[in-house]
Amino acid sequence: MLHAVPTQPARFMERYVLEAVPRYTSYPPATRFHDGVGAANWSVWMDEQPERPVLSLYVHIPFCKTMCWYCGCNTTVPNRDERVARYLDALDREIRTRPAPENGIVHHIHFGGGSPDMLSPERFHRIMDAFRDRFEIADEAEIAVELDPRGVTEDLAEALAAAGVTRASLGVQDLSPEVQTLIHRIQPAETVARAAMRLRRAGILAINMDIMYGLPAQTVERVEATARAVADMGADRVSVFGYAHVPWFKKHQRAIPEDRLPGASERFDQMHAAAACLKDAGYAAIGFDHFARPEDSLARAARAGELRRNFQGYTDDPYDVLIGYGASSISESRQGYLQNLTDPAHYAQALENGTPVQVRGLERTPTECETGERIARLLCDFEVEPGPDGFDAEALADVIADGLVVLRPDRLIVTPAGRPYVRNIAARIDPAFQATVNQHSQAV
Ligand code: SF4
């Protein structure tokens, strides 16, 4: 069934859809990171943590078996196993030596990439052993791993389950053979279903699936078919991401045929169609691009007003400190953000030489913390209370006039029509925002 897509006034295209706004996965945005903040700041920040901070650990595996043309991640195809082995040695060293709060307790561990399924079971266990040696891990901790469905063998599924993994995220994107050919990622629906079955059979019961819109040759019908398929496969959470075409930044994207890319209006329709399918299938909409079964922890957090926003999008992770290990990983605490060297070889070299890998970031001012929290509340709850100086009605004039928000003295409320544009609305309560099309991503 093709869903009716709400029509948007033509002026919305220029005013909102094409407006360059931050993703607001951090505040201030990562575009403001600089090299004046580094490892020395991290040591100070760790000394300032509460008595028993809740910790979240992220580990980046920047390797894949093949390159998907649409990929926007920091990853490479390693031509020699020595590159992976060297990286793993460096990772082990970073985990064991980097300052961290001594009395912290870990509630979340996330393996991202790249494709963590590139790791052999032994290598996966090695990282988990390093974490267990270094940290106290809560019995009920969530251990999540991003996986390429094509790499999920029965052996891997069992090894991940034995290592304590509780949640897996499978990259699905689009199930149409034509789209898969154009994005260089051939994985029929059966491959995804088999991966999910192997994981569940091994005991990893929470399965996320990521789908996309805006890919070459995608249509509303194809996006709907993919959304229905992941719902039928029983995904607990579904993320719906728009393809960001930045071939000047990600050179492999030059292989994407630009004349097959949907236009801004088609992207909008595809996004709506995916959302409508998932809601029909019983998913709760979480923020502007996540969907979850009502019993999933993300949906429960949303109902409780405990949803948060970080570099992975929406999360229910209640951390005080997020420690990002590996190349390009970003760490976060109340005091600020720090990013590691992005090139895996440079990262490994620095750890071999004993030089810092945390090389850029920023320290947050109290005002930035407060603004960041208000923006997060808007993106998570679709409403926010005024800041110390109230609301800037002038900055909000267009979204008020267009019916995207209702401004009351005690709060700003995003209307249902405004939800797809919530990042545009966030930009209007962000005093530091300056629209710079080349630095930020398209809102829809
Ligand atoms: S599997 Fe994921 S990380 Fe690897 S190239 Fe494809 S999209 Fe990028």
Coordinates of N, CA, C and O in Angstrom, one line a residue, residues 34-136:
H34 N 38.4 21.9 18.0 CA 39.7 22.5 17.6 C 40.8 21.7 18.3 O 40.6 21.0 19.3
D35 N 42.0 22.0 17.9 CA 43.2 21.2 18.5 C 43.7 21.9 19.7 O 44.8 21.4 20.2
G36 N 43.0 22.8 20.3 CA 43.5 23.4 21.5 C 43.1 22.6 22.8 O 43.4 23.0 23.9
V37 N 42.3 21.5 22.5 CA 41.9 20.7 23.6 C 42.4 19.3 23.3 O 42.3 18.8 22.2
G38 N 42.9 18.6 24.3 CA 43.5 17.3 24.1 C 43.6 16.4 25.3 O 42.8 16.6 26.3
A39 N 44.5 15.5 25.3 CA 44.6 14.5 26.4 C 44.8 15.1 27.8 O 44.2 14.5 28.7
A40 N 45.5 16.2 27.9 CA 45.7 16.8 29.2 C 44.3 17.3 29.8 O 44.1 17.1 31.0
N41 N 43.4 17.8 28.9 CA 42.1 18.2 29.4 C 41.4 17.0 29.9 O 40.7 17.0 30.9
W42 N 41.5 15.9 29.2 CA 40.8 14.6 29.6 C 41.1 14.2 31.0 O 40.3 13.9 31.8
S43 N 42.4 14.2 31.3 CA 42.9 13.8 32.6 C 42.2 14.7 33.7 O 41.8 14.2 34.7
V44 N 42.2 16.0 33.4 CA 41.6 16.9 34.4 C 40.1 16.6 34.5 O 39.5 16.5 35.7
W45 N 39.4 16.4 33.4 CA 38.0 16.2 33.4 C 37.7 14.9 34.2 O 36.7 14.8 35.0
M46 N 38.5 13.9 34.1 CA 38.2 12.6 34.7 C 38.4 12.7 36.2 O 37.7 12.1 37.0
D47 N 39.2 13.6 36.7 CA 39.4 13.9 38.1 C 38.2 14.6 38.7 O 38.0 14.7 39.9
E48 N 37.4 15.2 37.8 CA 36.2 16.0 38.3 C 34.9 15.3 38.3 O 33.9 15.8 38.4
Q49 N 35.0 14.0 38.0 CA 33.7 13.2 37.9 C 33.1 12.9 39.3 O 33.8 12.9 40.3
P50 N 31.8 12.6 39.3 CA 31.2 12.2 40.6 C 31.8 11.0 41.2 O 32.6 10.3 40.6
E51 N 31.4 10.7 42.4 CA 32.0 9.6 43.2 C 31.9 8.3 42.4 O 32.9 7.5 42.4
R52 N 30.8 8.0 41.8 CA 30.6 6.7 41.2 C 29.9 6.9 39.8 O 28.7 6.7 39.6
P53 N 30.7 7.5 38.8 CA 30.0 7.8 37.6 C 29.6 6.6 36.8 O 30.2 5.5 36.8
V54 N 28.5 6.8 36.0 CA 28.1 5.8 35.1 C 28.8 6.0 33.8 O 28.9 7.1 33.3
L55 N 29.4 4.9 33.3 CA 30.3 5.0 32.1 C 29.7 4.3 30.9 O 29.0 3.3 31.1
S56 N 30.0 4.8 29.8 CA 29.6 4.2 28.5 C 30.8 4.0 27.7 O 31.6 5.0 27.6
L57 N 31.1 2.9 27.1 CA 32.3 2.7 26.3 C 31.9 2.5 24.8 O 31.0 1.7 24.5
Y58 N 32.6 3.2 24.0 CA 32.4 3.0 22.5 C 33.7 2.6 22.0 O 34.8 3.1 22.3
V59 N 33.7 1.6 21.1 CA 35.0 1.2 20.4 C 34.7 1.2 18.9 O 33.7 0.6 18.4
H60 N 35.6 1.8 18.2 CA 35.5 1.9 16.7 C 36.4 0.9 16.0 O 37.6 0.9 16.2
I61 N 35.7 0.2 15.1 CA 36.5 -0.8 14.3 C 36.4 -0.3 12.8 O 35.4 -0.5 12.2
P62 N 37.5 0.4 12.4 CA 37.4 1.1 11.1 C 37.7 0.2 9.9 O 38.5 0.6 9.0
F63 N 37.2 -1.0 9.8 CA 37.5 -1.9 8.7 C 36.2 -2.5 8.2 O 35.3 -2.8 8.9
C64 N 36.2 -2.7 6.9 CA 35.0 -3.4 6.2 C 35.6 -4.4 5.2 O 36.7 -4.1 4.6
K65 N 34.8 -5.4 4.8 CA 35.3 -6.3 3.8 C 35.3 -5.7 2.4 O 36.2 -5.9 1.6
T66 N 34.2 -4.9 2.1 CA 34.1 -4.2 0.9 C 33.6 -2.8 1.2 O 33.0 -2.6 2.2
M67 N 33.8 -1.9 0.3 CA 33.3 -0.5 0.5 C 31.9 -0.3 -0.2 O 31.7 -0.6 -1.3
C68 N 30.9 0.1 0.6 CA 29.6 0.5 0.0 C 29.8 1.9 -0.5 O 30.3 2.8 0.2
W69 N 29.2 2.2 -1.7 CA 29.5 3.5 -2.3 C 28.8 4.7 -1.5 O 29.3 5.8 -1.6
Y70 N 27.8 4.4 -0.7 CA 27.1 5.5 0.0 C 27.7 5.8 1.3 O 27.4 6.7 2.0
C71 N 28.7 5.0 1.7 CA 29.2 5.0 3.1 C 29.7 6.4 3.5 O 30.4 7.1 2.8
G72 N 29.3 6.8 4.7 CA 29.7 8.0 5.3 C 30.6 7.8 6.6 O 30.9 8.8 7.3
C73 N 30.9 6.6 6.8 CA 31.6 6.2 8.1 C 33.1 6.4 7.9 O 33.6 6.4 6.8
N74 N 33.8 6.4 9.0 CA 35.3 6.3 9.0 C 35.7 4.9 8.9 O 35.8 4.2 9.9
T75 N 35.9 4.4 7.7 CA 36.3 3.0 7.5 C 37.2 2.8 6.3 O 37.2 3.6 5.4
T76 N 37.9 1.6 6.2 CA 38.7 1.3 5.1 C 38.6 -0.2 4.8 O 38.1 -0.9 5.7
V77 N 39.0 -0.6 3.7 CA 39.1 -2.1 3.4 C 40.5 -2.4 3.6 O 41.4 -2.0 2.8
P78 N 40.9 -3.2 4.6 CA 42.3 -3.5 4.9 C 42.8 -4.5 3.9 O 42.2 -5.6 3.8
N79 N 43.9 -4.2 3.2 CA 44.3 -5.2 2.2 C 45.2 -6.2 2.8 O 45.5 -7.3 2.3
R80 N 45.7 -6.0 4.1 CA 46.5 -7.0 4.8 C 46.0 -7.1 6.2 O 45.6 -6.2 6.9
D81 N 46.0 -8.4 6.7 CA 45.6 -8.6 8.1 C 46.4 -7.9 9.1 O 46.0 -7.6 10.2
E82 N 47.7 -7.7 8.7 CA 48.6 -7.0 9.7 C 48.0 -5.6 10.1 O 48.3 -5.2 11.3
R83 N 47.3 -5.0 9.2 CA 46.8 -3.7 9.6 C 45.7 -3.8 10.7 O 45.7 -3.0 11.6
V84 N 44.9 -4.9 10.6 CA 43.9 -5.1 11.6 C 44.6 -5.5 12.9 O 44.3 -5.0 14.0
A85 N 45.6 -6.4 12.8 CA 46.3 -6.8 14.0 C 47.0 -5.7 14.7 O 46.9 -5.5 16.0
R86 N 47.6 -4.8 14.0 CA 48.3 -3.7 14.6 C 47.3 -2.7 15.2 O 47.5 -2.2 16.3
Y87 N 46.2 -2.5 14.6 CA 45.1 -1.7 15.2 C 44.6 -2.3 16.5 O 44.4 -1.5 17.5
L88 N 44.4 -3.6 16.5 CA 43.9 -4.2 17.7 C 44.9 -4.1 18.9 O 44.5 -3.9 20.0
D89 N 46.2 -4.2 18.6 CA 47.2 -4.0 19.6 C 47.1 -2.6 20.2 O 47.2 -2.3 21.4
A90 N 46.9 -1.6 19.3 CA 46.8 -0.2 19.7 C 45.6 0.0 20.6 O 45.6 0.7 21.6
L91 N 44.5 -0.6 20.1 CA 43.2 -0.5 20.8 C 43.4 -1.0 22.3 O 42.9 -0.4 23.2
D92 N 44.0 -2.2 22.3 CA 44.2 -2.8 23.6 C 45.0 -1.9 24.5 O 44.7 -1.7 25.7
R93 N 46.0 -1.2 24.0 CA 46.9 -0.3 24.7 C 46.1 0.9 25.2 O 46.2 1.3 26.3
E94 N 45.2 1.4 24.3 CA 44.5 2.6 24.7 C 43.5 2.3 25.8 O 43.4 3.0 26.8
I95 N 42.8 1.1 25.7 CA 41.9 0.7 26.7 C 42.6 0.6 28.1 O 42.1 1.0 29.1
R96 N 43.8 0.0 28.1 CA 44.4 -0.3 29.3 C 45.1 0.9 29.9 O 45.4 0.9 31.1
T97 N 45.5 1.9 29.1 CA 46.3 3.0 29.7 C 45.6 4.4 29.8 O 46.0 5.2 30.5
R98 N 44.5 4.6 29.1 CA 43.9 5.9 29.1 C 43.2 6.2 30.4 O 42.5 5.3 31.0
P99 N 43.4 7.4 30.9 CA 42.7 7.7 32.2 C 41.2 7.6 32.1 O 40.6 7.9 31.1
A100 N 40.7 7.0 33.2 CA 39.2 6.8 33.3 C 38.9 6.9 34.8 O 39.7 6.6 35.6
P101 N 37.6 7.3 35.1 CA 37.3 7.4 36.5 C 37.5 6.0 37.2 O 37.0 5.0 36.7
E102 N 38.2 6.0 38.3 CA 38.5 4.8 39.0 C 37.3 4.0 39.5 O 37.2 2.8 39.5
N103 N 36.3 4.8 40.0 CA 35.1 4.1 40.6 C 33.9 4.0 39.7 O 32.8 3.8 40.1
G104 N 34.1 4.2 38.4 CA 33.0 4.2 37.4 C 32.5 2.8 37.3 O 33.1 1.8 37.5
I105 N 31.2 2.8 36.8 CA 30.6 1.5 36.5 C 30.0 1.6 35.1 O 29.3 2.5 34.8
V106 N 30.3 0.6 34.3 CA 29.9 0.6 32.9 C 28.5 0.0 32.7 O 28.2 -1.1 33.2
H107 N 27.7 0.8 32.1 CA 26.3 0.3 31.8 C 26.1 0.0 30.3 O 25.1 -0.6 30.0
H108 N 26.9 0.6 29.5 CA 26.8 0.3 28.0 C 28.1 0.2 27.4 O 29.1 0.9 27.7
I109 N 28.2 -0.8 26.5 CA 29.4 -0.9 25.6 C 28.9 -1.0 24.2 O 27.9 -1.7 23.9
H110 N 29.5 -0.2 23.3 CA 29.0 -0.2 21.9 C 30.2 -0.4 20.9 O 31.1 0.3 21.0
F111 N 30.1 -1.5 20.1 CA 31.1 -1.7 19.1 C 30.5 -1.1 17.8 O 29.5 -1.6 17.3
G112 N 31.2 -0.1 17.2 CA 30.7 0.5 16.0 C 31.8 0.5 14.9 O 32.9 0.0 15.1
G113 N 31.4 0.9 13.7 CA 32.4 0.9 12.7 C 32.0 1.7 11.5 O 31.3 2.7 11.6
G114 N 32.5 1.3 10.3 CA 33.1 0.0 10.0 C 32.2 -1.2 10.3 O 31.0 -1.0 10.5
S115 N 32.8 -2.3 10.3 CA 32.1 -3.5 10.5 C 32.8 -4.4 11.6 O 33.7 -5.0 11.3
P116 N 32.3 -4.3 12.8 CA 32.9 -5.1 13.9 C 32.9 -6.6 13.6 O 33.7 -7.3 14.2
D117 N 32.0 -7.0 12.6 CA 32.1 -8.5 12.3 C 33.3 -8.8 11.5 O 33.6 -10.0 11.3
M118 N 34.2 -7.8 11.2 CA 35.5 -8.1 10.7 C 36.4 -8.8 11.7 O 37.4 -9.3 11.3
L119 N 36.1 -8.6 13.0 CA 36.9 -9.2 14.0 C 36.6 -10.7 14.1 O 35.5 -11.1 14.1
S120 N 37.7 -11.4 14.3 CA 37.5 -12.9 14.6 C 36.9 -13.0 16.0 O 37.1 -12.0 16.8
P121 N 36.3 -14.1 16.3 CA 35.8 -14.3 17.7 C 37.0 -14.0 18.7 O 36.7 -13.4 19.8
E122 N 38.2 -14.5 18.4 CA 39.3 -14.3 19.4 C 39.6 -12.8 19.6 O 39.8 -12.3 20.7
R123 N 39.5 -12.0 18.5 CA 39.8 -10.6 18.6 C 38.7 -9.9 19.4 O 39.0 -9.0 20.1
F124 N 37.5 -10.3 19.1 CA 36.4 -9.7 19.8 C 36.5 -9.9 21.3 O 36.4 -9.0 22.2
H125 N 36.9 -11.2 21.7 CA 37.1 -11.5 23.1 C 38.2 -10.7 23.7 O 38.2 -10.4 24.9
R126 N 39.2 -10.5 22.9 CA 40.4 -9.8 23.4 C 40.0 -8.4 23.9 O 40.4 -7.9 24.9
I127 N 39.2 -7.7 23.1 CA 38.7 -6.3 23.4 C 37.8 -6.4 24.7 O 38.0 -5.6 25.6
M128 N 36.9 -7.4 24.7 CA 36.1 -7.5 25.9 C 36.9 -7.8 27.1 O 36.6 -7.3 28.2
D129 N 37.9 -8.6 27.0 CA 38.8 -9.0 28.1 C 39.5 -7.7 28.6 O 39.6 -7.5 29.9
A130 N 39.9 -6.8 27.7 CA 40.6 -5.6 28.1 C 39.6 -4.7 28.9 O 40.0 -4.1 29.9
F131 N 38.4 -4.6 28.4 CA 37.4 -3.9 29.1 C 37.1 -4.4 30.5 O 37.0 -3.7 31.5
R132 N 37.0 -5.8 30.6 CA 36.7 -6.4 31.9 C 37.9 -6.2 32.9 O 37.7 -6.1 34.1
D133 N 39.1 -6.2 32.3 CA 40.3 -6.0 33.2 C 40.3 -4.6 33.7 O 40.7 -4.3 34.8
R134 N 39.8 -3.7 32.9 CA 40.0 -2.2 33.2 C 38.8 -1.7 34.0 O 39.0 -0.7 34.8
F135 N 37.6 -2.2 33.8 CA 36.4 -1.6 34.3 C 35.5 -2.6 35.1 O 35.5 -3.8 34.8
E136 N 34.7 -2.0 36.0 CA 33.6 -2.8 36.6 C 32.4 -2.7 35.6 O 32.0 -1.5 35.3

